[in-house]
XYZ file of C-alpha atoms in Angstrom:
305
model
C -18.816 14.782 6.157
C -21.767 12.849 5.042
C -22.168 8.989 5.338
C -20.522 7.569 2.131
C -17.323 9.745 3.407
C -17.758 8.288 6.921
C -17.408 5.075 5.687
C -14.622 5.677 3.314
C -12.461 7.398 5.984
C -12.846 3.857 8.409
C -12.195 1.554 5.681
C -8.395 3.215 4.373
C -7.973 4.425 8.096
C -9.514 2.703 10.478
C -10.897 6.534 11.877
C -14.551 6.773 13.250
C -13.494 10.069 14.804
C -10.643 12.645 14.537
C -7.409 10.827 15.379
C -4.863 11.765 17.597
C -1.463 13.127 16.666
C -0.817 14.536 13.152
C -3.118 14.741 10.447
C -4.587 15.553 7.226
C -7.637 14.718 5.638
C -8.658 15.289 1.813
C -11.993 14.955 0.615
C -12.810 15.423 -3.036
C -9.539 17.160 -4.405
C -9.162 19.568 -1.406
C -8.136 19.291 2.003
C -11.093 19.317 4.724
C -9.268 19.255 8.105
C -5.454 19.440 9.295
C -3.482 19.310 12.820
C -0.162 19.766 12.930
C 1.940 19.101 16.921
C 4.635 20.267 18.459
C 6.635 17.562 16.844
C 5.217 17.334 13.128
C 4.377 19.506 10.884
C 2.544 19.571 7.367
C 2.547 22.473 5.141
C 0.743 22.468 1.740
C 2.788 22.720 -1.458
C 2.358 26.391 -3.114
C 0.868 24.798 -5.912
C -1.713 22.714 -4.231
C -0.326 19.857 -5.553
C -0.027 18.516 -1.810
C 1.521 18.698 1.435
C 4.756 18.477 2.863
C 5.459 16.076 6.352
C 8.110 16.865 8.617
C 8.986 15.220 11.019
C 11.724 16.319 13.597
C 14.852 14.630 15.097
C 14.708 12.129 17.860
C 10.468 11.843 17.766
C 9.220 8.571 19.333
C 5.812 6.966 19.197
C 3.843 9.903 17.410
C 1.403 9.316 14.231
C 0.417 11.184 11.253
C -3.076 10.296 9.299
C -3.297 11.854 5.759
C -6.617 9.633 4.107
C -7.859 10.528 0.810
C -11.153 10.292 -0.372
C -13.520 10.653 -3.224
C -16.929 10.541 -3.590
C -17.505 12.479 -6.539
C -18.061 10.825 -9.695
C -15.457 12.167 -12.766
C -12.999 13.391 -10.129
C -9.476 12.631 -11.353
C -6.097 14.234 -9.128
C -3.246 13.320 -9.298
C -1.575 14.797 -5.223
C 2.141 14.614 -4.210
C 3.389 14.153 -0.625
C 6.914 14.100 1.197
C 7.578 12.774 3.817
C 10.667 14.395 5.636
C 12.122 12.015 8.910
C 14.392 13.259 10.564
C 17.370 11.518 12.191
C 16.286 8.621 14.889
C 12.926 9.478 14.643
C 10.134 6.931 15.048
C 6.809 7.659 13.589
C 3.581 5.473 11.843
C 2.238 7.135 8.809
C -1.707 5.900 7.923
C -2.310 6.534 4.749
C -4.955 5.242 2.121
C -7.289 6.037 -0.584
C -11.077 5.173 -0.946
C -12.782 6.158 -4.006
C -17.272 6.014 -3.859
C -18.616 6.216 -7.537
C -22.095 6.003 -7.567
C -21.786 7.594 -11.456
C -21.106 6.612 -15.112
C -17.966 8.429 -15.033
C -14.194 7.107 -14.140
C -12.659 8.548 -10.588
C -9.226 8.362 -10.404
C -6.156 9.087 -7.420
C -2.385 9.049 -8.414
C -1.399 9.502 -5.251
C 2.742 9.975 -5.523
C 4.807 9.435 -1.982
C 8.342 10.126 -1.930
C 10.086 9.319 1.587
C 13.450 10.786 2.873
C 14.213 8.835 5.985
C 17.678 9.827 7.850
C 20.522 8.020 9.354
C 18.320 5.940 12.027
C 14.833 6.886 11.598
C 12.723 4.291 11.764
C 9.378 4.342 9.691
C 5.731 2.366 9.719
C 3.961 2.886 6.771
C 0.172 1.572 6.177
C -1.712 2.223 2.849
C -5.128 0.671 1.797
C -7.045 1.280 -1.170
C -10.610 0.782 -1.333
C -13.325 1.410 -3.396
C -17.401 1.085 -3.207
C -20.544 2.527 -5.287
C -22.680 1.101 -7.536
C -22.097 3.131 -10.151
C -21.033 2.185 -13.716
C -17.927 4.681 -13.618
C -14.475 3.044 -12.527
C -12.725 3.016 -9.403
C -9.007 4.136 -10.348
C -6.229 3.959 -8.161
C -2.255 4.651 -9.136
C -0.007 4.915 -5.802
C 3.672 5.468 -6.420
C 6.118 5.358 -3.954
C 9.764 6.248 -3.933
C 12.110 5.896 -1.022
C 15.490 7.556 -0.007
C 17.081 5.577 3.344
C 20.101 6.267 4.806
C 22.550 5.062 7.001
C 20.820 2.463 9.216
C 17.364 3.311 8.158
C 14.339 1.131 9.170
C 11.083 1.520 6.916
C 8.319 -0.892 7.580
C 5.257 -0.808 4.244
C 1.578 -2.681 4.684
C 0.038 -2.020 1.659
C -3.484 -3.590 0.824
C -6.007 -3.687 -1.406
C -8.997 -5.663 -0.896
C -12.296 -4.492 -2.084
C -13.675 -2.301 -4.743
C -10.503 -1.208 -7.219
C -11.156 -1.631 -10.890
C -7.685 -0.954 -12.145
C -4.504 -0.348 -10.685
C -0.915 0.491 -11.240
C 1.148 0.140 -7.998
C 5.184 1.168 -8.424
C 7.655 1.342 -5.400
C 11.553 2.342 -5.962
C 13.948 2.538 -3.298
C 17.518 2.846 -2.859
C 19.241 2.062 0.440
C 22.400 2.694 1.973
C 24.582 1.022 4.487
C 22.686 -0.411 7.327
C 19.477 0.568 6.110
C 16.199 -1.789 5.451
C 13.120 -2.076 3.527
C 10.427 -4.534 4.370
C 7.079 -4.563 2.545
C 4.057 -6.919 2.570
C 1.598 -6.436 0.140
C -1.575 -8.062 0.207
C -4.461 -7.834 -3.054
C -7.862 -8.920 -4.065
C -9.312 -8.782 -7.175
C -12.360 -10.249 -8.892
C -14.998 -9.471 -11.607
C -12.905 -8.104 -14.879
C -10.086 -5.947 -12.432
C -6.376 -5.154 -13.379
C -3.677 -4.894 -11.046
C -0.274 -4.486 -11.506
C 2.650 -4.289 -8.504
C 6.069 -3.193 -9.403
C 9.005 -3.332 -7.182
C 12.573 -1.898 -7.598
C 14.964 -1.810 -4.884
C 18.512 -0.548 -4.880
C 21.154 -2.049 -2.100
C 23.268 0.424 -2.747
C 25.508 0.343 1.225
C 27.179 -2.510 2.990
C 24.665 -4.621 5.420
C 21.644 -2.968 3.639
C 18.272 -5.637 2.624
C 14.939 -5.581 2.062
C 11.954 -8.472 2.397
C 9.119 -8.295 0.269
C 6.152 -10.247 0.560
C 3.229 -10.468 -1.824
C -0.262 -12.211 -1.276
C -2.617 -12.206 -3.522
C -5.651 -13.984 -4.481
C -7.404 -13.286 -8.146
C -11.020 -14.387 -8.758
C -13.321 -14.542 -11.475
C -11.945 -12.875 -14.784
C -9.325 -10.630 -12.951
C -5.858 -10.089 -14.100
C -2.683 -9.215 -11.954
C 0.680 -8.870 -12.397
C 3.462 -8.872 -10.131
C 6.898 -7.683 -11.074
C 9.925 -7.395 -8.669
C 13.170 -5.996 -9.124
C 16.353 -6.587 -6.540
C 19.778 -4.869 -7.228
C 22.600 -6.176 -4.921
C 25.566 -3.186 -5.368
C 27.365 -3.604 -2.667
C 27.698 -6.482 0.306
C 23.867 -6.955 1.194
C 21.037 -9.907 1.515
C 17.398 -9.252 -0.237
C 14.463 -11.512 -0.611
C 11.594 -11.230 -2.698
C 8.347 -13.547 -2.314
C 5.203 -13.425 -4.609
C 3.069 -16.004 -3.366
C -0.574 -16.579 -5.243
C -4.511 -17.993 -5.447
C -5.637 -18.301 -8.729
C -9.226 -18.891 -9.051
C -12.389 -19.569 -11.854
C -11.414 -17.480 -15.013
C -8.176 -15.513 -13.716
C -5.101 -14.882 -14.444
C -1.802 -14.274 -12.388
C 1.640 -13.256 -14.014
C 4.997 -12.904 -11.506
C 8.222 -11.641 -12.666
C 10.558 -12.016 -9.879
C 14.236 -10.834 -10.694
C 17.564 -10.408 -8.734
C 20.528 -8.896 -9.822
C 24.393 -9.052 -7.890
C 26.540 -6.312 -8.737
C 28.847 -7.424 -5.723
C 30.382 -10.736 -4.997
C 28.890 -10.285 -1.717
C 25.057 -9.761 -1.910
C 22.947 -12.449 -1.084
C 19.774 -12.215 -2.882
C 16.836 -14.612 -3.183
C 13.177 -14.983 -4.983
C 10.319 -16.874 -4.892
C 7.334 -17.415 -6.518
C 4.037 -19.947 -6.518
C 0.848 -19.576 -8.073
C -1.888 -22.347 -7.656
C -5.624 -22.936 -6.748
C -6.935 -24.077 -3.636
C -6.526 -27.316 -2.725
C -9.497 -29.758 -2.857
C -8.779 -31.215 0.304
C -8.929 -27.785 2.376
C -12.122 -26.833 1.802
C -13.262 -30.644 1.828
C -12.113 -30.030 5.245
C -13.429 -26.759 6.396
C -16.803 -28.692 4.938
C -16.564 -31.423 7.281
C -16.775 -28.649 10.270
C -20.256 -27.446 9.172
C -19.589 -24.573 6.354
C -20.914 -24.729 3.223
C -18.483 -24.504 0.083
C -18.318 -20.617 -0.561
C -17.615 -20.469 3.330
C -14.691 -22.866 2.925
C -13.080 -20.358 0.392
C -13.637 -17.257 2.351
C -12.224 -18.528 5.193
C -9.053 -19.838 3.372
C -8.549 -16.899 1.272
C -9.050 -14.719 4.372
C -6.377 -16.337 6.455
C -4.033 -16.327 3.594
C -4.286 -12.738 2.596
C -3.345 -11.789 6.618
């Protein structure tokens, strides 16, 4: 790998070597370098469309890295991944896109995730997006995820998005059954003349199932987001959904929260506040020796974590 995908591999993974554990590693539409274990497995799709993960029954404390990166201008793919846990199992999954574009033309991942977690399998999953170059081409990123959890399921999603991504469209549907959870924390930056869009739909579809989500976001400049969440209660359940917002200089923020009981027993809640930063923060932070723009970083910083 050559610099540029160096540096793309330790900003969506956090890898400055080969990892540990599981992995898979795609560079520019084709996968570079695999390792399966005793434990986990991943097997490419006949088609090339992407890989399969398995993970067997009863695994504790093992990881599986599968980065993507581009740094080909005009590359566009569009790669699908499942994600097989079996029963009790409890694995982290790093996962992540970073896109370089040092051309005039647009390069673009759809990156499509679809998770089958069984009856007490417990999952971590982290995905950043990131995107550099100082090209005129755009930085395109479109992750879908879709998640099947069964009986007393446990999946855990850190999603983020900080640097780099003109435009994206981010969807995650999930249906739960008894027992089982869901709790995802998103957290997004955008500035110059980006787009981003979240959307969230979650099924409680079994008794004692819920789900947390929790958005942060902070839009500068002429950016645009929009945040749309989507809780069904179907059977006895609680659910919370939280978009919480910065707004700053020309942007503009949109949330849609919405909760739906289908049972006289689900217990569903949303939230959602958008608003600048207050005067008397950074009039504050200003007091303690750090210029304006300082004051903003290091408010914005602490609120994305």
């Amino acid at each position: 790998m050559d610099l540029i995908q160096k540096e793309l591999l330790e900003a969506v993974a956090g890898l400055h070597e080969i990892p540990a554990g599981a992995f898979n590693i795609r560079s520019n539409g084709k996968s570079v370098e695999r390792r399966t274990t005793e434990h986990i497995d991943i097997i490419s799709k006949e088609d090339g469309s992407g890989i399969d993960i398995i993970v067997k029954p009863e695994v504790r404390g093992e990881s599986v890295h599968i980065p993507v990166i581009i740094s080909q201008s005009g590359l566009s793919e569009a790669v699908y991944n499942d994600f097989h846990i079996g029963e009790n199992a409890d694995v982290t999954i790093i996962a992540g896109c970073g896109i370089h574009n040092g051309g005039t033309k647009a390069s673009q991942h759809d990156g499509i995730h679809r998770f089958f977690i069984a009856p007490g399998a417990k999952v971590r999953y982290i995905e950043k997006h990131y995107g550099n170059g100082d090209g005129m081409g755009e930085r395109i990123m479109n992750p879908q995820t879709i998640v099947h959890i069964a009986e007393n399921g446990y999946m855990e999603m850190e999603t983020a998005q900080i640097k780099g991504v003109d435009s994206t469209e981010r969807l995650t549907t999930a249906g739960l059954a008894a027992g089982a959870t869901l709790v995802v924390t998103e957290r997004l930056l955008t500035h110059g003349c980006q787009s981003a869009k979240s959307t969230f739909e979650v099924a409680l579809n079994g008794e004692g199932s819920g789900t947390h989500i929790i958005s942060r976001s902070v839009a500068k400049e002429r950016s645009k987001q929009l945040f749309i969440s989507r809780v069904s209660g179907n059977a006895p359940c609680s659910g919370h959904t939280e978009c919480d917002a910065i707004i700053m200089d020309e942007a503009s923020v949109q949330a849609v929260p919405e909760i739906a009981a289908n049972c006289t027993d689900a217990a569903l809640i949303h939230e959602a506040a958008i608003g600048k930063i207050a005067g008397e923060q950074i009039v504050k932070l200003m007091t303690l020796g750090l210029t304006e723009q300082q004051a903003e970083e290091q408010i914005i910083s602490g609120f994305l974590k």
